[in-house]
Amino acid sequence: MTVAAGIGYALVALGPSLSLFIAVISKKPFLILTLLSSTLVWLISLIILSGIWRAFLPLNSTTWWPFAILIFTSIASQEGLRLLFWKVYKRLEDMLDAFADRVSKPRLYLTDKMQIALAGGLGHGVAHAVFFCLSLLTPAFGPATYFVDRCSQIPFFLVSAIIALAFVTVHTFSMVIAFNGYAEGNKVDQLFVPSVHLAAGMMVIFYFCSHVYARPSCSVSEPYYVQ
Amino acid sequence: MESSILESIGQEIIGVMSPVSLCMLLVVLLVYSLSDSNPFSSSSAPIRTAANLVYLENPSDTTAQKLEGALLNALVFVILIAIVTFVLVLLYYYNFTNFLKNYMRFSAFFVLGTMGGSIFLSIIQHFSIPIDSITCFLLLFNYTIVGVLSMFSGGMPIVLRQGYMVSLGIIVATWFTKLPEWTTWVLLVALALYDLVAVLAPGGPLKLLVELASSRDEELPALVYEARPTVSRNEGNPRSTLGLLVAGVSDSGSVELQAVSNNNVRRDGAENRRSPEYTAIQVRNLENVEGERNRDEGERSPLVGHSRERYSSDSNSSEYSTVIHNRESETSVDEEMSPLVDLLGMDNEREHERRDSVVASRGIKLGLGDFVFYSVLVGRAAMYDLMTVYACYLAIISGLGCTLILLSVCHRALPALPISITLGVIFYFLTRLLMEPFVVGMATNLMMF
């Protein structure tokens, strides 16, 4: 039963990505490579971030502003990363076009470009879901479940899976929107993406605050380490 | 609408990466399910293998003791492998082909039968699968026999052969994960270094082997995974190669990937039609024409006399025969078998096959040892946490990708372990020391971004 629950949590978080992967990405090897490299880039950025923040851990989990700063800096760095990714992608696109000319194939279609962006975004999203949700799911396969006091009605794993799903969606499609915005010079799209990301982060903070301060009696549980 | 180039670029890389990924995934699953089952009993009696001859790690030892012992273990193991590889080269040099071949059959049979059998047994025990011993024995016997046949003789579907290669890698890697932790890490680093030396340094055994096999125009006498396309999946359009892309970008004229180990036999060299920019690179032996790749799209490989698989000619037009490196020697070293035995045994099969098919050498080739040690790294990471598994997987795959790209630039046999293992070890410790507290602290507060 708990195995089924664990698989279910994993599928909640990653199911849509999985179907997207099978339907779109897996047929084109280049997209798989894009996905992998984008996942790696996200992982590296996460490692750098955690290296910076490592000194300040563990954060006091009853105050909200350290988390707000952390999330703000993280989102800022990831949006910077997206710009970097775009620069790299531009060069890659030129290379691909040159290559296509050489083998007398058609150049990249608009859909191709969007698929590359989609694969890049999916890489970011999958990395997010994997590291923030899936890697904590190991206890969910065991004989118990876990509740945080902050949300005592729903198992922690389910909450994190749902939040991860939301962020996967944000990451995946914001990359497409952003690349399209960059390509067309569309300011609205370019600004839309970071603001959505920021809004999502702020929602998390808001959620955190509302529970910490609205129910002070319900103290936040000790940080739970998987190990 | 003509198919875009997205579908054709990178197929070779994916063709190598997917079996590696599969192997790692299965090893991780095995390690997870089997180590969960008896966390106490299994670790109680550490096994003594060729990889920890000198020092048997004890959890109560001090760090210095562990480090010293692990270093000694790794040193002894690497020396053993080097000796075995040299013996193999000698035997191959003096044409003990039949001996090598039969020995390889025997050792493959032995690995599949005993080591695989014990893994099957523990699976059966762990999941309480109701099966009687006779049926089990029969199934195991059939599995083993089919495995030996498919690996050592032609005429078998390539999928079966590849599948048995992967399963051989899984079995050996699962055994290697039973080594103690410090020994595993030091051993991996030592093997990466050894790999670097053996493939690249003049006089390195693997380099000698590659040269020897290529000068004889034979298959590398080793267990090598061949990423040959079984079916041309892209609808009939000639495949464009990554090497072409890289070459085009970097203006390096020759795109060809040299087989790392000896299989530089790319036959396509004959066909390149316009070679102005491509210099035919002779990697090591002059006789062997390394295929120079013509970059134009329609290149196709001469599939001469290739008996085993239907290659539609277009499908492998762009294949590189690159043996990244064969070192099965390590793979088979295990407690029951002397490393020598395995190595020899495994090596033989190659020759056998190559008479069947000239084309057997095309496609990127990856030594089975690479499979094993990638999987060992990931399996060891799986004993800590899932997060480290993902990090190590990504690191290894990206290292493999880097190696393949280097291959297309360097035109020579390259060791596949160093980059991947280095990245994997670095990412493992970064993840474990830096990222995990951060991510766990964030995620348990439901803080995501």
XYZ file of C-alpha atoms in Angstrom:
676
model
C 0.000 0.000 0.000
C 2.700 2.450 0.893
C 4.596 1.508 -2.212
C 1.537 2.439 -4.215
C 1.322 5.700 -2.319
C 4.961 6.456 -2.957
C 4.613 5.767 -6.656
C 1.504 7.878 -6.662
C 3.301 10.825 -5.129
C 6.086 10.488 -7.631
C 3.582 10.394 -10.468
C 1.724 13.404 -9.154
C 4.917 15.371 -9.263
C 6.384 13.995 -12.444
C 3.538 12.367 -14.366
C 2.829 15.278 -16.682
C 6.526 15.697 -17.323
C 6.795 12.025 -18.056
C 4.037 12.098 -20.611
C 5.484 15.218 -22.141
C 8.821 13.492 -22.334
C 7.415 10.425 -23.998
C 5.205 12.309 -26.378
C 7.556 15.024 -27.517
C 11.081 14.696 -26.290
C 11.955 11.060 -26.539
C 11.494 10.867 -30.279
C 14.210 13.352 -30.998
C 17.642 12.588 -29.661
C 18.740 16.158 -29.734
C 15.922 17.133 -27.439
C 16.957 14.462 -24.989
C 20.432 15.895 -24.958
C 19.012 19.354 -24.417
C 16.926 18.057 -21.570
C 19.862 16.394 -19.911
C 22.141 19.362 -20.233
C 19.521 21.732 -18.954
C 18.941 19.468 -15.975
C 22.648 19.470 -15.320
C 22.821 23.242 -15.543
C 20.018 23.567 -13.055
C 21.712 21.133 -10.730
C 24.937 23.094 -10.904
C 23.112 26.291 -10.127
C 21.438 24.613 -7.185
C 24.750 23.360 -5.881
C 26.262 26.817 -6.158
C 23.281 28.339 -4.386
C 23.408 25.807 -1.618
C 27.124 26.344 -1.308
C 26.476 30.025 -0.755
C 23.674 29.440 1.686
C 25.264 26.534 3.452
C 26.824 28.775 6.055
C 23.464 30.126 7.138
C 21.769 26.794 7.572
C 19.680 25.726 9.271
C 17.446 28.704 9.006
C 15.229 29.573 11.852
C 11.966 28.143 10.736
C 9.756 30.478 12.717
C 10.698 33.645 10.956
C 9.890 34.272 7.395
C 12.303 36.853 6.165
C 15.392 34.634 5.805
C 13.351 32.385 3.616
C 12.100 35.340 1.669
C 15.617 36.516 1.017
C 16.691 33.021 0.081
C 13.869 32.512 -2.328
C 14.296 35.928 -3.815
C 17.983 35.432 -4.474
C 17.396 31.970 -5.813
C 14.762 33.129 -8.224
C 16.931 36.029 -9.303
C 19.844 33.713 -9.959
C 17.691 31.301 -11.869
C 16.315 34.038 -14.046
C 19.869 35.097 -14.698
C 20.586 31.514 -15.591
C 17.757 31.593 -18.056
C 19.349 34.540 -19.799
C 22.597 32.627 -19.947
C 20.785 29.634 -21.305
C 19.282 31.816 -23.979
C 22.670 33.110 -25.029
C 23.990 29.587 -25.322
C 20.897 28.566 -27.182
C 21.330 31.343 -29.690
C 24.768 30.114 -30.565
C 23.506 26.593 -30.713
C 20.765 27.627 -33.053
C 23.243 29.214 -35.398
C 25.295 26.062 -35.311
C 22.302 23.931 -36.027
C 21.245 26.128 -38.894
C 24.705 26.035 -40.381
C 24.706 22.314 -40.026
C 21.306 22.001 -41.612
C 22.514 24.021 -44.544
C 25.456 21.781 -44.949
C 23.435 18.633 -45.042
C 20.836 20.407 -47.143
C 18.098 19.906 -44.701
C 15.582 22.548 -43.824
C 16.557 24.959 -41.141
C 14.929 24.918 -37.776
C 11.244 25.489 -37.915
C 9.501 27.594 -35.363
C 8.134 24.435 -33.802
C 11.633 23.040 -33.565
C 12.815 26.080 -31.723
C 9.895 25.843 -29.395
C 10.583 22.204 -28.797
C 14.144 22.973 -27.873
C 12.877 25.587 -25.466
C 10.387 23.101 -24.123
C 13.084 20.528 -23.582
C 15.220 23.091 -21.798
C 12.341 24.117 -19.597
C 11.402 20.562 -18.898
C 14.956 19.923 -17.834
C 14.732 22.737 -15.311
C 11.362 21.562 -14.102
C 12.323 17.928 -13.822
C 15.465 18.823 -11.935
C 13.385 20.885 -9.568
C 10.866 18.127 -8.981
C 13.528 15.497 -8.631
C 15.600 17.324 -6.100
C 12.906 18.988 -4.091
C 10.282 16.323 -4.120
C 11.370 12.997 -5.447
C 14.529 12.695 -3.437
C 12.548 13.172 -0.249
C 10.038 10.546 -1.205
C 12.099 7.625 -0.012
C 10.388 7.472 3.386
C 7.029 7.498 1.646
C 7.721 3.975 0.449
C 8.158 2.881 4.007
C 5.444 1.860 6.387
C 4.405 5.306 7.535
C 3.740 8.790 6.331
C 4.755 12.146 7.583
C 2.887 15.282 8.442
C 4.279 18.689 9.064
C 2.445 20.628 11.692
C 1.995 23.425 9.272
C -0.334 21.340 7.263
C -1.695 18.627 9.397
C -4.454 17.440 7.099
C -2.470 16.330 4.107
C 0.642 14.186 4.162
C 3.810 16.126 3.657
C 4.696 14.080 0.615
C 1.472 14.886 -1.144
C 1.835 18.584 -0.456
C 5.364 18.636 -1.713
C 4.382 16.633 -4.770
C 1.637 19.074 -5.626
C 3.864 22.078 -5.129
C 6.532 20.391 -7.194
C 4.014 19.771 -9.944
C 3.122 23.441 -9.950
C 6.741 24.431 -10.204
C 7.446 21.933 -12.914
C 4.703 23.524 -14.921
C 6.026 26.999 -14.273
C 9.577 26.049 -15.187
C 8.651 24.097 -18.261
C 6.492 26.587 -19.976
C 8.134 29.731 -18.798
C 11.173 28.663 -20.767
C 9.098 28.479 -23.928
C 7.500 31.823 -23.242
C 10.800 33.424 -22.372
C 12.597 32.135 -25.454
C 9.790 33.259 -27.643
C 9.844 36.627 -25.954
C 13.576 36.966 -26.416
C 13.403 35.915 -30.017
C 10.697 38.370 -30.888
C 11.897 41.084 -28.582
C 8.577 41.008 -26.843
C 9.038 42.892 -23.593
C 5.824 41.660 -22.083
C 6.793 38.049 -22.411
C 10.259 38.715 -21.153
C 8.971 40.342 -18.016
C 6.081 37.955 -17.629
C 8.318 34.996 -16.967
C 10.327 36.291 -14.018
C 7.251 37.813 -12.509
C 5.390 34.535 -12.658
C 8.326 32.768 -11.114
C 8.597 35.403 -8.436
C 4.886 35.302 -7.790
C 5.037 31.556 -7.329
C 7.900 31.948 -4.885
C 6.059 34.640 -3.007
C 3.006 32.431 -2.775
C 5.145 29.856 -1.055
C 6.370 32.498 1.370
C 2.857 33.711 1.878
C 1.732 30.216 2.602
C 4.555 29.845 5.064
C 3.707 33.089 6.813
C 0.027 32.506 6.986
C 0.593 29.313 8.855
C 3.377 30.482 11.071
C 1.701 33.621 12.163
C -1.904 32.657 11.997
C -1.462 29.689 14.239
C 1.400 30.472 16.495
C 0.444 27.724 18.822
C 1.115 25.218 16.131
C 4.844 25.421 16.117
C 6.720 24.384 13.080
C 8.173 20.993 13.414
C 11.813 20.324 13.677
C 13.521 20.158 10.366
C 13.147 16.667 9.245
C 16.146 15.054 7.781
C 15.717 12.034 5.695
C 18.834 10.413 6.864
C 7.224 18.665 -44.346
C 10.677 17.387 -44.332
C 11.916 16.098 -41.089
C 14.054 18.467 -39.193
C 17.598 17.835 -38.214
C 16.587 17.582 -34.608
C 15.674 14.005 -35.180
C 18.979 12.999 -36.541
C 21.521 14.790 -34.415
C 22.788 12.945 -31.447
C 21.403 9.548 -32.191
C 24.716 7.889 -31.610
C 25.055 9.544 -28.257
C 21.603 8.511 -27.210
C 22.333 5.040 -28.491
C 25.139 4.797 -25.964
C 23.502 6.728 -23.195
C 20.291 4.804 -23.047
C 21.827 1.416 -22.239
C 24.122 3.065 -19.729
C 21.141 4.748 -18.138
C 19.215 1.513 -18.114
C 22.106 -0.288 -16.522
C 22.452 2.333 -13.840
C 18.739 2.416 -13.181
C 18.540 -1.322 -12.704
C 21.595 -1.387 -10.489
C 20.101 1.340 -8.335
C 16.831 -0.523 -8.083
C 18.651 -3.714 -7.196
C 20.770 -2.004 -4.610
C 17.741 -0.333 -3.130
C 15.547 -3.350 -2.939
C 18.232 -5.747 -1.834
C 19.955 -3.548 0.668
C 16.682 -2.555 2.270
C 15.775 -6.130 2.804
C 18.484 -7.018 5.228
C 20.383 -4.007 6.357
C 22.001 -5.933 9.156
C 22.666 -9.369 7.916
C 24.150 -8.502 4.579
C 26.777 -6.202 5.927
C 27.748 -8.508 8.707
C 30.094 -10.643 6.697
C 32.137 -8.563 4.308
C 33.180 -10.523 1.335
C 36.760 -10.730 0.310
C 37.334 -10.162 -3.334
C 40.156 -9.208 -5.553
C 39.295 -5.629 -4.843
C 39.957 -5.795 -1.130
C 42.705 -8.280 -0.829
C 44.825 -6.228 1.441
C 42.503 -4.485 3.756
C 39.098 -5.365 5.023
C 37.296 -2.266 5.997
C 35.873 -2.153 9.450
C 33.408 0.542 10.450
C 35.269 1.103 13.680
C 38.566 1.897 12.040
C 39.862 5.399 12.050
C 39.694 7.511 8.972
C 43.404 7.287 8.399
C 43.300 3.536 8.592
C 40.425 3.374 6.174
C 42.102 5.673 3.750
C 45.358 3.823 3.881
C 43.710 0.453 3.507
C 41.531 1.674 0.678
C 44.525 3.063 -1.130
C 46.345 -0.219 -0.758
C 43.334 -2.137 -1.975
C 42.981 0.054 -4.992
C 46.660 -0.195 -5.760
C 46.622 -3.968 -5.619
C 43.504 -4.161 -7.692
C 44.823 -1.869 -10.374
C 48.078 -3.785 -10.504
C 46.155 -7.008 -10.880
C 44.146 -5.570 -13.693
C 47.229 -4.255 -15.399
C 48.891 -7.653 -15.179
C 45.838 -9.395 -16.501
C 45.525 -6.975 -19.335
C 49.137 -7.467 -20.283
C 48.697 -11.215 -20.214
C 45.709 -10.805 -22.409
C 47.662 -8.697 -24.833
C 50.387 -11.313 -24.887
C 47.972 -14.100 -25.530
C 46.333 -12.113 -28.215
C 49.656 -11.231 -29.702
C 50.608 -14.868 -29.989
C 47.265 -15.774 -31.415
C 45.909 -17.985 -28.715
C 42.574 -17.304 -30.186
C 40.872 -20.557 -29.449
C 42.037 -20.576 -25.901
C 40.855 -17.057 -25.387
C 37.565 -17.778 -26.995
C 36.758 -20.815 -24.971
C 37.933 -19.241 -21.825
C 35.769 -16.268 -22.436
C 32.768 -18.457 -22.979
C 33.430 -20.275 -19.800
C 33.864 -17.136 -17.786
C 30.757 -15.515 -19.182
C 28.878 -18.655 -18.320
C 30.334 -18.578 -14.879
C 29.523 -14.937 -14.246
C 25.992 -15.261 -15.475
C 25.430 -18.531 -13.723
C 26.922 -18.004 -10.307
C 26.940 -14.308 -9.685
C 23.721 -13.779 -11.573
C 22.274 -16.811 -9.896
C 23.037 -15.551 -6.454
C 21.491 -12.219 -7.277
C 18.407 -13.984 -8.556
C 18.280 -15.976 -5.386
C 18.393 -12.931 -3.231
C 15.686 -11.321 -5.338
C 13.548 -14.397 -4.932
C 14.104 -14.375 -1.216
C 13.461 -10.717 -0.828
C 10.226 -10.651 -2.718
C 9.187 -14.084 -1.513
C 8.580 -15.288 -5.022
C 7.137 -18.778 -4.862
C 9.225 -20.881 -7.173
C 10.552 -24.364 -6.801
C 14.204 -25.063 -7.100
C 13.979 -27.150 -10.245
C 12.156 -24.494 -12.184
C 14.506 -21.887 -10.879
C 17.508 -23.885 -11.900
C 16.058 -24.531 -15.316
C 15.304 -20.885 -15.873
C 18.722 -19.843 -14.719
C 20.371 -22.424 -16.911
C 18.443 -21.294 -19.932
C 19.164 -17.703 -19.204
C 22.852 -18.424 -18.924
C 23.080 -20.546 -22.020
C 21.216 -18.072 -24.135
C 23.447 -15.382 -22.774
C 26.619 -17.160 -23.669
C 25.337 -18.019 -27.099
C 24.139 -14.538 -27.836
C 27.342 -12.951 -26.702
C 29.687 -15.296 -28.429
C 28.144 -16.224 -31.662
C 26.677 -14.409 -34.525
C 23.238 -14.783 -35.840
C 21.579 -13.639 -32.677
C 19.500 -10.509 -32.678
C 21.597 -7.578 -31.673
C 18.997 -6.607 -29.137
C 19.544 -9.844 -27.296
C 23.235 -9.343 -27.339
C 22.978 -5.814 -26.086
C 20.556 -6.908 -23.446
C 22.926 -9.554 -22.172
C 25.773 -7.081 -22.184
C 23.726 -4.778 -20.025
C 22.694 -7.581 -17.730
C 26.281 -8.730 -17.399
C 27.191 -5.207 -16.455
C 24.372 -5.107 -13.936
C 25.411 -8.352 -12.322
C 29.037 -7.424 -11.964
C 28.221 -3.905 -10.816
C 25.853 -5.206 -8.192
C 28.627 -7.351 -6.855
C 30.982 -4.452 -6.797
C 28.595 -2.421 -4.713
C 29.169 -4.869 -1.919
C 32.627 -3.494 -1.439
C 33.066 -1.247 1.560
C 32.563 2.416 1.031
C 36.039 3.861 1.216
C 37.476 1.137 -0.911
C 34.822 1.772 -3.520
C 35.581 5.436 -3.843
C 39.318 5.077 -3.911
C 39.006 2.191 -6.304
C 36.868 4.202 -8.696
C 39.321 7.054 -8.760
C 42.234 4.683 -9.170
C 40.524 2.924 -12.035
C 39.813 6.196 -13.743
C 43.477 7.056 -13.511
C 44.481 3.628 -14.696
C 42.104 3.945 -17.577
C 43.653 7.212 -18.550
C 47.102 5.702 -18.538
C 46.203 2.416 -20.156
C 44.444 3.969 -23.084
C 46.485 7.065 -23.704
C 50.012 6.473 -22.521
C 52.409 4.900 -24.972
C 52.790 1.288 -24.038
C 49.570 1.219 -22.107
C 48.034 -2.227 -22.325
C 44.720 -1.144 -23.719
C 46.449 0.996 -26.253
C 48.601 -1.914 -27.291
C 45.548 -4.066 -27.539
C 43.766 -1.562 -29.688
C 46.689 -1.185 -31.992
C 47.168 -4.877 -32.230
C 43.582 -5.588 -33.044
C 43.377 -2.803 -35.529
C 46.550 -3.811 -37.244
C 45.085 -7.234 -37.673
C 41.889 -5.658 -38.733
C 40.030 -7.622 -36.176
C 37.539 -6.879 -33.557
C 38.834 -5.855 -30.261
C 39.133 -8.955 -28.170
C 37.024 -7.699 -25.376
C 33.537 -7.316 -24.164
C 32.303 -4.186 -25.736
C 28.849 -2.813 -25.964
C 28.048 -1.878 -29.494
C 25.529 0.783 -30.002
C 24.550 -0.266 -33.397
C 21.235 0.824 -34.607
C 19.005 -2.125 -34.885
C 16.482 -0.349 -36.934
C 16.770 2.886 -38.651
C 14.282 4.797 -36.766
C 14.315 8.004 -38.521
C 12.341 7.536 -41.535
C 14.944 6.726 -44.012
C 16.760 9.934 -43.989
C 20.427 9.581 -43.680
C 21.604 10.236 -40.251
C 23.635 13.185 -39.611
C 26.304 12.719 -37.170
C 27.264 14.648 -34.204
C 30.777 14.530 -35.389
C 29.780 16.361 -38.472
C 28.142 18.979 -36.426
C 31.093 19.371 -34.202
C 33.436 19.385 -37.074
C 31.463 21.921 -38.891
C 31.440 24.124 -35.924
C 34.963 23.797 -34.947
C 36.331 23.723 -38.421
C 38.256 20.687 -37.677
C 38.333 18.868 -40.866
C 38.075 15.337 -39.889
C 35.068 14.309 -38.138
C 35.634 10.774 -37.601
C 35.524 9.194 -34.313
C 38.231 6.806 -33.860
C 37.496 3.721 -32.104
C 38.980 4.023 -28.790
C 40.081 0.638 -28.477
C 41.206 -0.934 -31.526
C 38.115 -0.897 -33.464
C 38.952 1.885 -35.602
C 37.690 -0.067 -38.382
C 35.404 2.312 -39.803
C 34.686 1.213 -43.131
C 33.106 4.292 -44.200
C 36.323 5.845 -45.016
C 36.147 4.349 -48.374
C 33.104 6.134 -49.257
C 33.584 9.600 -48.424
C 33.138 11.383 -51.542
C 34.282 14.757 -50.900
C 37.068 14.757 -48.580
C 38.598 18.077 -49.156
C 38.381 19.061 -45.633
C 38.585 15.772 -44.106
C 41.871 14.391 -43.586
C 41.874 10.760 -43.208
C 43.247 10.283 -39.875
C 45.217 7.328 -39.183
C 44.913 6.831 -35.631
C 47.397 4.334 -34.844
C 48.036 1.804 -37.323
C 48.670 2.763 -40.775
C 46.960 -0.117 -42.302
C 43.697 0.611 -40.955
C 41.888 3.169 -42.827
C 40.061 5.027 -40.363
C 37.024 6.169 -41.797
C 37.095 9.643 -42.648
C 33.717 10.909 -42.551
C 32.429 12.663 -45.396
C 30.201 15.179 -44.167
C 27.769 15.151 -46.845
C 24.559 13.789 -45.903
C 24.152 10.856 -48.011
C 26.954 8.932 -46.700
C 26.324 5.376 -46.206
C 28.283 2.652 -44.826
C 29.239 -0.204 -46.938
C 27.529 -2.935 -45.218
C 29.449 -5.583 -46.739
C 28.845 -9.042 -45.755
C 27.214 -8.120 -42.637
C 25.330 -11.110 -41.663
C 23.722 -10.410 -38.506
C 21.512 -7.507 -38.454
C 19.599 -5.874 -41.024
C 21.154 -2.621 -41.247
C 19.416 -0.522 -43.585
C 22.269 1.137 -45.156
C 21.177 4.521 -44.239
C 20.832 3.719 -40.672
C 24.381 3.311 -39.924
C 25.725 5.622 -42.402
C 26.845 7.898 -39.757
C 27.921 5.507 -37.180
C 31.176 5.979 -35.614
C 32.926 2.995 -34.590
C 34.387 4.217 -31.497
C 35.387 1.924 -28.894
C 35.560 4.010 -25.964
C 37.394 1.581 -24.121
C 37.259 -1.932 -23.282
C 38.179 -2.934 -19.977
C 36.191 -5.731 -19.020
C 38.992 -6.968 -17.075
C 37.882 -5.190 -14.057
C 34.362 -6.073 -14.470
C 34.822 -9.641 -13.983
C 37.156 -9.604 -11.166
C 35.290 -10.931 -8.363
C 35.642 -13.128 -5.528
C 35.140 -16.352 -7.182
C 36.938 -15.697 -10.264
C 40.426 -14.778 -10.738
C 40.534 -11.610 -12.684
C 42.656 -13.240 -15.204
C 40.034 -15.674 -16.041
C 37.388 -13.235 -16.676
C 39.395 -10.974 -18.674
C 40.577 -13.591 -20.949
C 37.281 -15.111 -21.268
C 35.583 -12.021 -22.191
C 38.001 -10.928 -24.651
C 37.670 -13.703 -26.944
C 34.293 -13.254 -28.153
C 35.143 -10.350 -30.208
C 37.068 -12.137 -32.748
C 34.522 -14.667 -33.185
C 32.039 -12.168 -34.104
C 33.957 -10.212 -36.401
C 34.264 -12.874 -38.879
C 30.587 -12.946 -39.064
C 30.186 -9.429 -39.794
C 32.531 -6.974 -41.141
C 30.339 -4.272 -39.981
C 30.281 -5.405 -36.469
C 32.693 -2.725 -35.615
C 30.641 0.183 -36.568
C 28.763 2.201 -34.133
C 30.026 3.693 -30.966
C 31.440 1.107 -28.707
C 31.675 1.302 -25.028
C 33.605 -1.130 -22.956
C 31.616 -3.158 -20.554
C 33.912 -2.012 -17.795
C 32.585 1.483 -18.218
C 29.077 0.224 -17.742
C 30.123 -1.539 -14.618
C 31.974 1.286 -12.977
C 29.419 3.919 -13.832
C 26.863 1.687 -12.255
C 29.055 1.017 -9.262
C 29.340 4.717 -8.655
C 25.621 5.252 -8.930
C 24.892 2.182 -6.858
C 27.208 3.406 -4.150
C 25.495 6.781 -4.294
C 22.167 4.999 -3.943
C 23.240 3.731 -0.579
C 23.320 7.271 0.686
C 20.323 8.985 -0.759
C 18.295 9.391 -3.897
C 19.510 12.923 -4.353
C 23.082 11.830 -4.756
C 21.923 9.243 -7.248
C 20.411 11.862 -9.496
C 23.398 14.114 -9.173
C 25.816 11.320 -9.956
C 23.717 10.103 -12.829
C 23.664 13.514 -14.414
C 27.362 13.959 -13.853
C 28.224 10.615 -15.363
C 25.992 11.080 -18.349
C 27.366 14.499 -19.022
C 30.862 13.148 -18.654
C 30.015 10.471 -21.160
C 28.643 13.100 -23.483
C 31.836 15.101 -23.129
C 33.865 12.016 -23.892
C 31.845 11.319 -27.001
C 32.238 14.861 -28.192
C 35.950 14.687 -27.511
C 35.971 11.496 -29.470
C 34.599 13.273 -32.461
C 37.266 15.887 -32.134
C 40.244 13.756 -31.228
C 39.818 10.879 -33.614
C 41.329 8.351 -31.407
C 40.407 5.891 -28.788
C 39.579 7.603 -25.572
C 39.113 6.318 -22.059
C 35.541 6.722 -21.011
C 36.025 6.544 -17.298
C 38.105 9.531 -16.268
C 35.810 12.417 -17.079
C 32.683 10.676 -15.927
C 34.118 9.282 -12.750
C 35.725 12.562 -11.826
C 32.526 14.458 -12.361
C 30.552 11.777 -10.581
C 32.755 11.800 -7.505
C 32.822 15.583 -7.371
C 29.076 15.821 -7.688
C 28.541 13.116 -5.131
C 30.464 14.919 -2.465
C 29.146 18.348 -3.402
C 25.642 17.023 -3.225
C 26.192 15.224 -0.013
C 27.997 18.018 1.764
C 26.425 21.129 0.339
C 23.203 20.494 -1.386
C 21.462 17.952 0.709
C 21.179 19.948 3.923
C 20.055 22.916 1.916
C 17.447 21.119 -0.109
C 16.157 19.048 2.761
C 15.914 22.093 4.965
C 14.018 23.959 2.295
C 11.772 21.190 1.185
C 10.704 20.139 4.633
C 9.563 23.681 5.176
C 7.734 23.401 1.865
C 9.910 26.135 0.489
C 10.397 25.726 -3.191
C 11.353 27.979 -5.958
